Amino acid sequence: MGTTASQLGKDMLSEYQELTFLTKQEILLAHKRFTELLTRDEKDLANTRVPIERILTLPELKSNPFRKRICHVFSTSEYKDGSLTFEDFLDLLSAFSDSATLEIKSHYAFRIFDFDDDGTLDCGDLEKLVNCLTGETDDTRLTPEEMRQLINNILEESDIDKDGTVNLSEFQHVISRSPDFVSSFKIVL
Amino acid sequence: MTSYSNGGFFNPAYHDSETLEVDRRSSRKTHQHTNPYARSEGADGHYSTGQISSDDALRRMPWGQEESWRGRESIPMGLISTRPRSPSWQHDINHSTFQIPPEPQYDRSPSVRLPSTTSGNMTMRWRGISMRRMSLFPNGDPNQVALTEDAIRDEMENEEQNLVKELVALSTRDRIRAIRDLSMSFDEKKQIRSQVLAFKSAKKSRQFTCFADCSENMSLSFRRFGYGIRSARQTLELWQGIMKEIGGTFGTSVLSYFVFLKWLLMFNIFSFLVNFGFITIPQLVNDPWPDIPPNVNFRGLEILTGAGYFNNTIMYYGGYSNQTLGGLVEYNMQLAYFFTIAVYMVMCGIALIFSMASSFKTNYVLADPTSSSAWQLLCSWDFNITNEKAVRQRKNNLRVQLKESMSEKAQRERLTLSESLKHFGIYLGSWLLSSGLAIGSGASIYYLCQFEQQRATDAANWSLLQEAETLLVPIVVSLINLVVPLFYSLFNKFEQYSNHRNQIYALVVRNVLLKMSILAVLCYNWMNVVAIKFACWESMVGQSLYRLVIIDFLFLMFGSFFGEFLSNVIGTRLFPRLGVPEFDVARNVIELIYAQTLAWIGIYFSPLLPAIQILKFFILFYLKKVSLTQNCQPPRRSGRAAQMQTIFIALLFFPFFVGALSIVAYTAWSLTPSEQCGPFRGLNSTFSVIGVWMEDLEEISHSQWVVWIYQNVIRSEIFYFLISLIILVMMYIFWQVTQGRKLLIRVLRQQIVNEGKDKSFLLERLQNLQKSHPDKRSIPKNQKKHSKRRPDDHSSGGQSTSNAMVQALLARQQLEEERLSTGGVPVPSDISTSNALIQAMKARQRAEDQEREEQYIPAYYESPINTSSSVTQAMQARQRAVVEGTDDARDLNSSVSSVMMQVMQARQRAEEEDMPQWVPAPPKNQTPAGSSALIQAMLARQQAQNEYDDGY
């Protein structure tokens, strides 16, 4: 889309500035980091997709427990392979930036936590979420009994309409009451 | 068609109820009978190929009667393709669904989705529209049914136009913000933006004026300027890399200490610039060399004590003259000194109040009072953390915390009387002990000061020993500040607080008490003893403050050595049981606050103290960073960083800044300035400089208003009385508003709960109804078997209703039942959508019931037009029933339940009443019943599909 591989045009830059929460420096840095991920052949092509494996080599995402989910959520790929274009990448950074609004952040957090992409956080999603946060191996995982109790607690405190799942508005309600979220839902390049 | 390629996932309607496509769902369905909720890989294929085989179409419409449906375009049923081998599947998208037809203007985006969340109010508006449209369906007058599709398409177009208009109408800045705030992918935002811009340029070309052009250019350049400033700030951002590193390893809570440190540093740089610019530079220009007595030499110890050689320099109050400096313009040093300090203090106060208020607003007021909830743990995952080891550690900590939160919940009630008494005793003891310690340290410093004053003389030339003796007080003070908090931490270990936050608060409050008692004693000493004893007492106070600042800095360094390095050595070498220490954010922040308070008090006595403070904080930053990375481990407890930061700012403001301000104000108002030195020599009080100035001004004719203001506002009690009265009244009003909002929140919350109950009730009813028709469990592919079975099942119905239409509907319903049975998944994401879904299901159910009663369905096909009047009658009757039902429902239902729900429940009831009436209906009525039922079914299906799509 007019993005030359080596540098960004002025128009593109101002458009990116308008559409994201990033500053010029951040966009340029993002561009630099993104082009570093490209192979030599890809550098000449405009609008290349970088596969998820290479995206995850970024140190900012490397050890994040949600790294795959993040890529899938922000990917606009038709094949659902989690590959990112530069614009997707900007989108990601914008949502995780300092100045993004709570609504944007909670929206994307919800989608990251919604492992089966069905629009609600149900028991399965919550279980996966907890496992993601406590570690996947058997010795770190919570016991089924604990997990059940935990999910009950979670639903009890957030499922306002008592339908057994947490939907986006309920999630946003929860988020708005945990002030640490905004400062911790942040990835800086 | 970006929105398709995302399988609807990037769809703005992901959470809202606004998608109006029908087809995506159906295609998903045909291919994924096993799990209709998984992400649809198939959907893209359909759209990209743009073709769908007739086989596929047949499968979607399992009855073989499409032919007879030809020419019935007026029925707005998306799935029933009027041309089985129709031009393309795309046609259906644009024609039979409510998809907005591509507009020539925006040919790049044929499927522009309405952003359903532009901003809060826009979201509400879209939701409102969707509600209206939902209610439009089942009540639709049959005469309008044919028009419904067009009407809705129009409405959608209108909505889109409205959005674009709304965006266009906004100012450029607001529009950019609104577009930026849309929660959709970059491409979609880009499309919306280009649309709006296209619209805008089209509009502009029509009404092109010079003024509009100019203002546009102006706003553009302003915007550029704003971006430039943001970028520049980013470039100037101090220590960004280090901050990132700290955040990446230790998390946000530790990072907050460094953020706070940086913030204070900025504060000091500002105050240094102000003081240096308005007080020191004029003094230097006037008199570059301080008049130091000839027998005073620089001995080196001055760097620590600040006495001797420094005493007469511009470092302290005494070094400034009281002259009006000549030159190009007259510069009154007295006024400059007074106003610089006053304005600086006021600006500090305002900055603190604002940052405190905004921080309170975001972090505290909204926060849930019930702490340690599981969600807060889950949401507090730090995406900042990039260090592999830190991530592992954090996972472990989180697991422990989650377990604790559960066990806490279980144990909370089990606390016997003796246990709680014991806890209470421990609290009381430790509080008494710590208050005693604070008071004791205050008293010891008081006696120490008295002892020092007795020995000190007012000589210009101290011996080296005398000079060194002045360091006694600051060293003792700093020692107390270093040691006593360690005792407090020890007490804290014995107390068992039920939650971590209370523990930290207790620690913070004790430390604050200690620092306050020390500072109070020192200030008392300065104001009441030093001020009388010494000739140039302001400089003496400035010196003591200088000493305190310097020694405090040295002890902070010791503190990080003892506090962190030693305990690291102890923890790793001697007692591995203790482990590597954590960075104690609370203690360190209190130390910072204390240091800053010293600088604030000193601003009057020693205007260049901020320079020392800048140096101190700058070094401290690196020191703490090294100490942290070398000695500490990430905190075991996460969370509450934001709230702690709010508390710290509040503490900085309330006891400390306000205390410093009042001391400076007391000095300026009540104490007599020293007579031999400083800018205010010869005046009764510092504040009387204003009186002198006013007397001067009275002689100048055109500045009478300043004098008037001084006489009637500044010096009048009635003014302050009125101001405080107004403020009190406003506070009361705002307090009342807050109370009202709290009440409203409670009511709304209750309403949500009630809606949820209604929803589950209706779902239950629906399931019960469905259970009473066992045949719905059959699979659509077994059509023949199914149709054979049907007559047996419904022998009571009399006639065989083996037409494929019913089966198709049943098949769909069965799919939906599957949805229901797959475990809560299908429960729609919004209450409003759930209502509609229930409605849709109900309508279909009704339609099926009615169809079953039909005896001769082909009649419908033969005479579709004749029946319209009777259809109308039927519908009207039903509507009447609905209305009656509504009235009943109002009485029965609780007042909070929404009217919409009432109507639906009422209709349900009315229909249940209706059903028996329909059964014995005369044959004449049966055809219209069938047709209306069909139409309803179709509408319902369409709606259900919409809702289904919205779920994605």
PDB file of C-alpha atoms in Angstrom, chain A residues 4-70:
ATOM      1  CA  THR A   4       8.344   1.194   0.375  1.00  0.00           C
ATOM      2  CA  ALA A   5      10.406  -1.352   2.111  1.00  0.00           C
ATOM      3  CA  SER A   6      13.252   0.936   2.960  1.00  0.00           C
ATOM      4  CA  GLN A   7      11.454   3.947   4.292  1.00  0.00           C
ATOM      5  CA  LEU A   8       8.038   5.344   4.862  1.00  0.00           C
ATOM      6  CA  GLY A   9       6.631   8.120   2.773  1.00  0.00           C
ATOM      7  CA  LYS A  10       5.624  11.296   4.470  1.00  0.00           C
ATOM      8  CA  ASP A  11       1.968  10.818   3.610  1.00  0.00           C
ATOM      9  CA  MET A  12       1.979   7.304   4.915  1.00  0.00           C
ATOM     10  CA  LEU A  13       3.605   8.452   8.072  1.00  0.00           C
ATOM     11  CA  SER A  14       1.031  11.106   8.733  1.00  0.00           C
ATOM     12  CA  GLU A  15      -1.751   8.676   7.952  1.00  0.00           C
ATOM     13  CA  TYR A  16      -0.300   6.176  10.368  1.00  0.00           C
ATOM     14  CA  GLN A  17      -0.023   8.915  12.934  1.00  0.00           C
ATOM     15  CA  GLU A  18      -3.662   9.766  12.457  1.00  0.00           C
ATOM     16  CA  LEU A  19      -4.938   6.247  12.663  1.00  0.00           C
ATOM     17  CA  THR A  20      -2.856   4.905  15.495  1.00  0.00           C
ATOM     18  CA  PHE A  21      -1.897   6.056  18.943  1.00  0.00           C
ATOM     19  CA  LEU A  22       1.758   6.066  18.039  1.00  0.00           C
ATOM     20  CA  THR A  23       4.088   8.966  17.603  1.00  0.00           C
ATOM     21  CA  LYS A  24       6.334   9.470  14.635  1.00  0.00           C
ATOM     22  CA  GLN A  25       9.327   8.055  16.428  1.00  0.00           C
ATOM     23  CA  GLU A  26       7.432   4.989  17.458  1.00  0.00           C
ATOM     24  CA  ILE A  27       6.199   4.403  13.938  1.00  0.00           C
ATOM     25  CA  LEU A  28       9.657   4.772  12.517  1.00  0.00           C
ATOM     26  CA  LEU A  29      11.072   2.480  15.156  1.00  0.00           C
ATOM     27  CA  ALA A  30       8.332  -0.026  14.473  1.00  0.00           C
ATOM     28  CA  HIS A  31       9.139   0.158  10.803  1.00  0.00           C
ATOM     29  CA  LYS A  32      12.791  -0.385  11.459  1.00  0.00           C
ATOM     30  CA  ARG A  33      12.115  -3.351  13.683  1.00  0.00           C
ATOM     31  CA  PHE A  34       9.630  -4.760  11.228  1.00  0.00           C
ATOM     32  CA  THR A  35      11.968  -4.534   8.263  1.00  0.00           C
ATOM     33  CA  GLU A  36      14.593  -6.303  10.286  1.00  0.00           C
ATOM     34  CA  LEU A  37      12.275  -9.268  10.368  1.00  0.00           C
ATOM     35  CA  LEU A  38      11.996  -9.412   6.611  1.00  0.00           C
ATOM     36  CA  THR A  39      14.286 -11.504   4.481  1.00  0.00           C
ATOM     37  CA  ARG A  40      16.225  -9.863   1.734  1.00  0.00           C
ATOM     38  CA  ASP A  41      13.794 -10.785  -1.023  1.00  0.00           C
ATOM     39  CA  GLU A  42      10.825  -9.616   0.935  1.00  0.00           C
ATOM     40  CA  LYS A  43      12.314  -6.232   1.535  1.00  0.00           C
ATOM     41  CA  ASP A  44      11.648  -5.197  -2.015  1.00  0.00           C
ATOM     42  CA  LEU A  45       8.024  -6.186  -1.911  1.00  0.00           C
ATOM     43  CA  ALA A  46       5.425  -3.875  -0.572  1.00  0.00           C
ATOM     44  CA  ASN A  47       3.061  -5.024   2.115  1.00  0.00           C
ATOM     45  CA  THR A  48       4.695  -8.302   2.941  1.00  0.00           C
ATOM     46  CA  ARG A  49       3.333 -10.664   5.515  1.00  0.00           C
ATOM     47  CA  VAL A  50       5.736 -11.847   8.127  1.00  0.00           C
ATOM     48  CA  PRO A  51       4.921 -15.319   9.396  1.00  0.00           C
ATOM     49  CA  ILE A  52       4.150 -15.798  13.035  1.00  0.00           C
ATOM     50  CA  GLU A  53       7.381 -17.669  13.745  1.00  0.00           C
ATOM     51  CA  ARG A  54       9.450 -14.690  12.809  1.00  0.00           C
ATOM     52  CA  ILE A  55       7.200 -12.225  14.604  1.00  0.00           C
ATOM     53  CA  LEU A  56       7.641 -14.197  17.776  1.00  0.00           C
ATOM     54  CA  THR A  57      11.387 -13.769  17.648  1.00  0.00           C
ATOM     55  CA  LEU A  58      10.878 -10.179  18.761  1.00  0.00           C
ATOM     56  CA  PRO A  59      12.110  -9.991  22.348  1.00  0.00           C
ATOM     57  CA  GLU A  60       9.020  -8.022  23.331  1.00  0.00           C
ATOM     58  CA  LEU A  61       6.778 -10.922  22.403  1.00  0.00           C
ATOM     59  CA  LYS A  62       9.128 -13.831  22.808  1.00  0.00           C
ATOM     60  CA  SER A  63       8.289 -14.758  26.357  1.00  0.00           C
ATOM     61  CA  ASN A  64       4.782 -13.401  26.523  1.00  0.00           C
ATOM     62  CA  PRO A  65       2.372 -16.194  27.403  1.00  0.00           C
ATOM     63  CA  PHE A  66      -0.208 -14.756  25.034  1.00  0.00           C
ATOM     64  CA  ARG A  67       2.154 -14.284  22.109  1.00  0.00           C
ATOM     65  CA  LYS A  68       0.309 -16.564  19.727  1.00  0.00           C
ATOM     66  CA  ARG A  69      -3.062 -15.190  20.619  1.00  0.00           C
ATOM     67  CA  ILE A  70      -1.810 -11.663  20.110  1.00  0.00           C
TER      68      ILE A  70
END
